[in-house]
Rosetta silent file (secondary structure, phi, psi, omega in degrees, C-alpha in Angstrom):
SEQUENCE: MNSLENARCDTVRRLFAAYVAQHPDLVEPMLALDFTFSSPRDDHIDRKRYFERCWPKEKVFRDIHIEHLVADGNDVIVSYRAEKMDGGSFRNVELIHFAGDRIAEVNVYFGRNL
SCORE:     score description
SCORE:     0.000 S_00000001
   1 L     0.000  132.151  179.928  -14.597   -4.932   15.748 S_00000001
   2 L   -84.615  175.551 -175.014  -15.524   -3.798   19.257 S_00000001
   3 H   -65.876  -34.618  177.674  -15.153   -0.273   20.652 S_00000001
   4 H   -66.399  -42.107  177.574  -11.832   -1.035   22.392 S_00000001
   5 H   -64.663  -39.440  175.820  -10.358   -2.386   19.155 S_00000001
   6 H   -60.951  -43.352  179.743  -11.627    0.720   17.312 S_00000001
   7 H   -63.332  -38.479  178.750   -9.975    2.942   19.922 S_00000001
   8 H   -66.070  -40.492  176.112   -6.703    1.038   19.529 S_00000001
   9 H   -62.667  -40.000  176.552   -6.812    1.506   15.747 S_00000001
  10 H   -62.721  -39.788  177.595   -7.389    5.231   16.306 S_00000001
  11 H   -61.402  -42.607  178.994   -4.364    5.316   18.619 S_00000001
  12 H   -63.803  -41.802  176.980   -2.220    3.723   15.901 S_00000001
  13 H   -59.865  -43.768  179.707   -3.438    6.306   13.371 S_00000001
  14 H   -66.821  -35.582  176.480   -2.544    9.099   15.816 S_00000001
  15 H   -58.297  -49.849 -178.347    0.876    7.488   16.444 S_00000001
  16 H   -68.168  -38.204  177.322    1.733    7.591   12.745 S_00000001
  17 H   -62.835  -41.043  178.756    0.357   11.114   12.290 S_00000001
  18 H   -66.647  -35.560  179.307    2.489   12.320   15.216 S_00000001
  19 H   -64.474  -47.215  179.200    5.532   10.608   13.724 S_00000001
  20 H   -62.866  -40.816 -178.085    5.117   12.368   10.382 S_00000001
  21 H   -80.321   -4.634 -179.166    4.473   15.696   12.124 S_00000001
  22 L    59.141   55.204  177.984    7.459   15.116   14.459 S_00000001
  23 L  -123.526   73.177  178.692    5.498   15.443   17.697 S_00000001
  24 H   -60.674  -24.919  179.057    6.911   12.869   20.139 S_00000001
  25 H   -62.493  -27.069  176.658    5.197   14.799   22.944 S_00000001
  26 H   -77.754  -22.909 -176.135    1.866   13.531   21.584 S_00000001
  27 H   -87.367  -34.257 -176.317    3.115    9.940   21.603 S_00000001
  28 H   -49.775  -45.385  179.815    4.563    9.746   25.113 S_00000001
  29 H   -69.895  -13.906  178.941    1.110    9.495   26.787 S_00000001
  30 H   -79.521  -17.768 -171.810    0.145    6.707   24.345 S_00000001
  31 E   -98.402  140.175  173.662    2.935    4.433   25.605 S_00000001
  32 E   -66.007  154.757 -179.236    2.912    2.167   28.636 S_00000001
  33 E   -60.928  -33.295 -179.900    5.619    2.897   31.207 S_00000001
  34 E   -99.224   26.774  179.283    7.315   -0.430   30.413 S_00000001
  35 E   -51.253  140.755  171.949    7.007    0.073   26.618 S_00000001
  36 E  -132.567  152.735 -179.300    9.492   -1.782   24.405 S_00000001
  37 E  -130.740  133.059  177.123   10.354   -1.432   20.722 S_00000001
  38 E  -133.310  144.548  174.636   11.949   -4.061   18.504 S_00000001
  39 L  -154.346  178.141  175.190   13.008   -4.064   14.874 S_00000001
  40 L   -59.731  -17.676  179.919   15.788   -5.685   12.853 S_00000001
  41 L  -102.621  -15.161 -174.246   17.991   -2.831   14.186 S_00000001
  42 L  -135.680  133.949 -177.896   16.726   -2.663   17.789 S_00000001
  43 L  -116.864   99.975  177.386   16.087   -5.455   20.268 S_00000001
  44 L    53.255   52.389  176.117   13.561   -4.588   22.993 S_00000001
  45 E   -78.962  154.354 -177.493   14.731   -1.038   23.598 S_00000001
  46 E   -86.440 -179.771 -178.124   12.907    0.967   26.251 S_00000001
  47 H   -53.473  -50.000 -176.233   10.921    4.228   25.947 S_00000001
  48 H   -59.214  -48.695 -179.993   13.936    6.482   26.416 S_00000001
  49 H   -67.873  -33.405  176.850   16.037    4.744   23.763 S_00000001
  50 H   -58.379  -48.498 -179.667   13.011    4.549   21.444 S_00000001
  51 H   -69.116  -32.445  178.541   12.687    8.334   21.435 S_00000001
  52 H   -71.094  -42.792 -172.097   16.466    8.767   21.071 S_00000001
  53 H   -93.339  -30.855 -168.906   16.932    6.268   18.240 S_00000001
  54 H  -105.737   -7.399  179.970   13.655    6.159   16.350 S_00000001
  55 L  -108.627  110.351 -176.842   12.494    9.772   16.253 S_00000001
  56 L   -65.108  147.512  177.963   14.423   11.804   13.676 S_00000001
  57 L   -77.765  -29.582  177.644   15.694   15.257   14.623 S_00000001
  58 L  -115.380  157.405 -178.289   14.957   16.555   11.124 S_00000001
  59 L   -64.625  120.109 -179.077   11.910   15.868    8.969 S_00000001
  60 L  -107.691  -34.747 -172.759   12.515   12.565    7.176 S_00000001
  61 E  -107.782  130.515  173.404    9.005   11.544    6.108 S_00000001
  62 E   -75.935  -41.434  179.143    6.721   13.369    3.713 S_00000001
  63 E  -165.759  159.926  171.491    3.859   11.020    4.610 S_00000001
  64 E  -128.352  120.203 -178.302    2.988    7.555    5.866 S_00000001
  65 E  -101.229  113.251  176.514    0.063    5.854    4.162 S_00000001
  66 E   -73.787  123.446 -178.271   -1.622    3.156    6.229 S_00000001
  67 E  -101.108  -35.529  177.756   -2.594    0.374    3.835 S_00000001
  68 E  -139.342  137.619  179.660   -3.893   -2.255    6.270 S_00000001
  69 E  -144.533  110.872 -173.833   -5.009   -1.826    9.861 S_00000001
  70 E  -130.515  125.189  175.941   -6.398   -4.849   11.694 S_00000001
  71 E   -97.924  138.867  177.508   -7.226   -5.153   15.378 S_00000001
  72 E  -144.175   92.982 -178.120   -7.228   -8.567   17.025 S_00000001
  73 L    65.069 -121.246 -179.134   -7.791   -8.452   20.758 S_00000001
  74 L   -85.027    0.899 -176.604   -4.797   -6.718   22.369 S_00000001
  75 E  -115.163  147.159  170.458   -2.898   -6.494   19.082 S_00000001
  76 E  -126.612  130.322  176.860   -3.090   -4.198   16.088 S_00000001
  77 E  -107.927  129.170 -178.709   -1.332   -5.122   12.859 S_00000001
  78 E  -132.131  133.160  169.800   -0.549   -2.252   10.510 S_00000001
  79 E  -115.827  145.367 -174.802    1.127   -2.207    7.120 S_00000001
  80 E  -151.032  160.933  172.908    2.120    1.076    5.594 S_00000001
  81 E  -115.448  121.992 -179.661    4.009    2.811    2.823 S_00000001
  82 E  -101.908  130.931  176.183    6.337    5.559    3.994 S_00000001
  83 E  -105.486  121.565 -178.020    7.321    8.366    1.634 S_00000001
  84 E   -88.727  158.121  179.682   10.619   10.007    2.520 S_00000001
  85 L   -61.897  -29.488 -178.781   11.500   13.649    1.938 S_00000001
  86 L   -81.089    4.068  178.765   14.293   12.576   -0.447 S_00000001
  87 L    97.591  -15.006  178.294   11.756   10.888   -2.747 S_00000001
  88 L   -75.850  163.856  175.947   12.403    7.326   -1.594 S_00000001
  89 E  -152.187  161.725  179.275    9.738    5.089   -0.131 S_00000001
  90 E  -155.647  166.083  175.246    9.387    1.716    1.561 S_00000001
  91 E  -118.818  142.480  174.622    6.809   -0.595    3.110 S_00000001
  92 E  -136.982  165.893  172.614    6.857   -2.045    6.626 S_00000001
  93 E  -127.624  139.504  177.284    4.555   -4.059    8.854 S_00000001
  94 E  -128.466  139.571  171.103    4.212   -3.512   12.596 S_00000001
  95 E  -106.216  115.870 -175.387    2.651   -5.632   15.304 S_00000001
  96 E  -112.792  118.697 -177.773    1.553   -3.288   18.077 S_00000001
  97 E  -101.516  132.780 -179.359    0.584   -4.842   21.403 S_00000001
  98 E  -105.985  147.517  166.807   -1.634   -2.924   23.827 S_00000001
  99 E  -118.856  104.743 -173.194   -2.004   -3.112   27.591 S_00000001
 100 L    66.808 -125.229 -179.087   -5.376   -1.491   28.196 S_00000001
 101 L  -101.856   10.210 -179.120   -5.470    1.703   26.164 S_00000001
 102 E  -113.521  150.258  177.802   -1.679    2.148   25.969 S_00000001
 103 E   -77.823  120.783 -178.146    0.869    0.777   23.541 S_00000001
 104 E   -98.318  -30.081 -174.741    3.036   -1.727   25.421 S_00000001
 105 E  -155.800  138.960  173.787    5.158   -3.135   22.611 S_00000001
 106 E  -124.556  129.204  173.609    5.961   -2.444   18.966 S_00000001
 107 E  -120.027  118.469 -177.183    7.586   -5.013   16.714 S_00000001
 108 E  -103.327  135.372  176.369    8.601   -3.728   13.279 S_00000001
 109 E  -117.474  112.838 -175.300    9.185   -5.983   10.285 S_00000001
 110 E   -70.943  138.445  172.327   11.066   -4.167    7.539 S_00000001
 111 E  -100.358 -162.381 -177.839    9.848   -4.363    3.981 S_00000001
 112 E   -99.643  159.209  172.667   11.678   -3.428    0.837 S_00000001
 113 E   -71.448  145.611 -179.353   12.448   -0.048   -0.622 S_00000001
 114 L  -105.078    0.000    0.000   10.118    0.916   -3.442 S_00000001
Protein backbone atom coordinates (compact mmCIF):
# COMPACT_ATOMS: atom_id res chain seq x y z
CA MET A 1 0.00 0.00 0.00
CA ASN A 2 1.40 3.40 -0.94
CA SER A 3 1.33 6.54 1.21
CA LEU A 4 -1.77 7.97 -0.53
CA GLU A 5 -3.68 4.74 0.06
CA ASN A 6 -2.57 4.77 3.72
CA ALA A 7 -3.80 8.36 4.06
CA ARG A 8 -7.15 7.39 2.54
CA CYS A 9 -7.51 4.52 5.02
CA ASP A 10 -6.75 6.96 7.84
CA THR A 11 -9.45 9.29 6.51
CA VAL A 12 -11.98 6.43 6.58
CA ARG A 13 -11.01 5.62 10.18
CA ARG A 14 -11.50 9.29 11.12
CA LEU A 15 -14.86 9.34 9.28
CA PHE A 16 -16.18 6.45 11.36
CA ALA A 17 -14.76 7.85 14.61
CA ALA A 18 -16.46 11.19 13.91
CA TYR A 19 -19.72 9.40 13.17
CA VAL A 20 -19.69 7.56 16.49
CA ALA A 21 -18.72 10.75 18.34
CA GLN A 22 -21.40 12.73 16.44
CA HIS A 23 -19.03 15.34 15.02
CA PRO A 24 -20.20 16.11 11.46
CA ASP A 25 -18.08 19.27 11.61
CA LEU A 26 -14.99 17.04 11.44
CA VAL A 27 -16.34 15.23 8.38
CA GLU A 28 -17.33 18.20 6.23
CA PRO A 29 -13.70 19.01 5.25
CA MET A 30 -13.14 15.34 4.31
CA LEU A 31 -15.82 15.47 1.60
CA ALA A 32 -15.48 16.72 -1.96
CA LEU A 33 -17.81 19.58 -2.88
CA ASP A 34 -19.70 17.30 -5.30
CA PHE A 35 -19.86 14.41 -2.78
CA THR A 36 -22.67 11.87 -3.22
CA PHE A 37 -23.98 9.13 -0.94
CA SER A 38 -25.93 6.05 -1.98
CA SER A 39 -27.45 3.19 -0.03
CA PRO A 40 -30.51 0.97 -0.40
CA ARG A 41 -32.44 3.92 1.15
CA ASP A 42 -30.71 6.83 -0.63
CA ASP A 43 -29.85 7.25 -4.30
CA HIS A 44 -26.97 9.67 -4.96
CA ILE A 45 -27.94 12.27 -2.39
CA ASP A 46 -25.73 15.34 -2.09
CA ARG A 47 -23.70 16.64 0.88
CA LYS A 48 -26.55 18.64 2.37
CA ARG A 49 -29.03 15.75 2.28
CA TYR A 50 -26.34 13.36 3.53
CA PHE A 51 -25.90 15.40 6.71
CA GLU A 52 -29.68 15.80 7.10
CA ARG A 53 -30.58 12.15 6.55
CA CYS A 54 -27.58 10.12 7.65
CA TRP A 55 -26.33 11.89 10.77
CA PRO A 56 -28.51 11.12 13.79
CA LYS A 57 -29.53 13.96 16.09
CA GLU A 58 -29.21 11.70 19.14
CA LYS A 59 -26.49 9.17 19.89
CA VAL A 60 -27.42 5.94 18.09
CA PHE A 61 -24.11 4.06 17.98
CA ARG A 62 -22.10 2.81 20.93
CA ASP A 63 -19.22 1.90 18.60
CA ILE A 64 -18.31 0.92 15.06
CA HIS A 65 -15.68 -1.79 14.71
CA ILE A 66 -13.83 -1.78 11.40
CA GLU A 67 -13.26 -5.41 10.44
CA HIS A 68 -11.74 -5.01 6.97
CA LEU A 69 -10.16 -1.95 5.40
CA VAL A 70 -8.64 -2.28 1.93
CA ALA A 71 -7.36 0.49 -0.31
CA ASP A 72 -7.25 -0.03 -4.06
CA GLY A 73 -6.21 3.04 -6.00
CA ASN A 74 -8.92 5.70 -5.57
CA ASP A 75 -11.22 3.34 -3.66
CA VAL A 76 -11.34 2.12 -0.09
CA ILE A 77 -13.52 -0.84 0.84
CA VAL A 78 -14.51 -1.10 4.49
CA SER A 79 -16.61 -3.66 6.32
CA TYR A 80 -17.68 -2.99 9.85
CA ARG A 81 -19.86 -4.08 12.73
CA ALA A 82 -21.93 -1.31 14.28
CA GLU A 83 -23.12 -1.59 17.87
CA LYS A 84 -26.22 0.45 18.61
CA MET A 85 -27.06 2.09 21.92
CA ASP A 86 -30.16 -0.12 22.22
CA GLY A 87 -28.00 -3.27 22.19
CA GLY A 88 -28.60 -4.20 18.55
CA SER A 89 -25.84 -4.55 16.00
CA PHE A 90 -25.38 -5.06 12.28
CA ARG A 91 -22.70 -5.38 9.61
CA ASN A 92 -22.35 -3.27 6.47
CA VAL A 93 -19.84 -2.83 3.66
CA GLU A 94 -19.00 0.52 2.08
CA LEU A 95 -17.18 1.39 -1.11
CA ILE A 96 -15.66 4.84 -0.63
CA HIS A 97 -14.32 6.60 -3.72
CA PHE A 98 -11.75 9.38 -3.35
CA ALA A 99 -10.90 12.34 -5.56
CA GLY A 100 -7.43 13.31 -4.39
CA ASP A 101 -7.50 13.39 -0.61
CA ARG A 102 -11.27 13.94 -0.30
CA ILE A 103 -14.15 11.50 -0.22
CA ALA A 104 -16.14 11.94 -3.44
CA GLU A 105 -18.64 9.11 -3.16
CA VAL A 106 -19.89 6.58 -0.62
CA ASN A 107 -21.87 3.51 -1.59
CA VAL A 108 -23.27 1.51 1.32
CA TYR A 109 -24.31 -2.13 1.06
CA PHE A 110 -26.47 -3.16 4.01
CA GLY A 111 -25.72 -6.36 5.85
CA ARG A 112 -27.91 -8.21 8.28
CA ASN A 113 -28.76 -7.45 11.87
CA LEU A 114 -26.78 -9.54 14.33
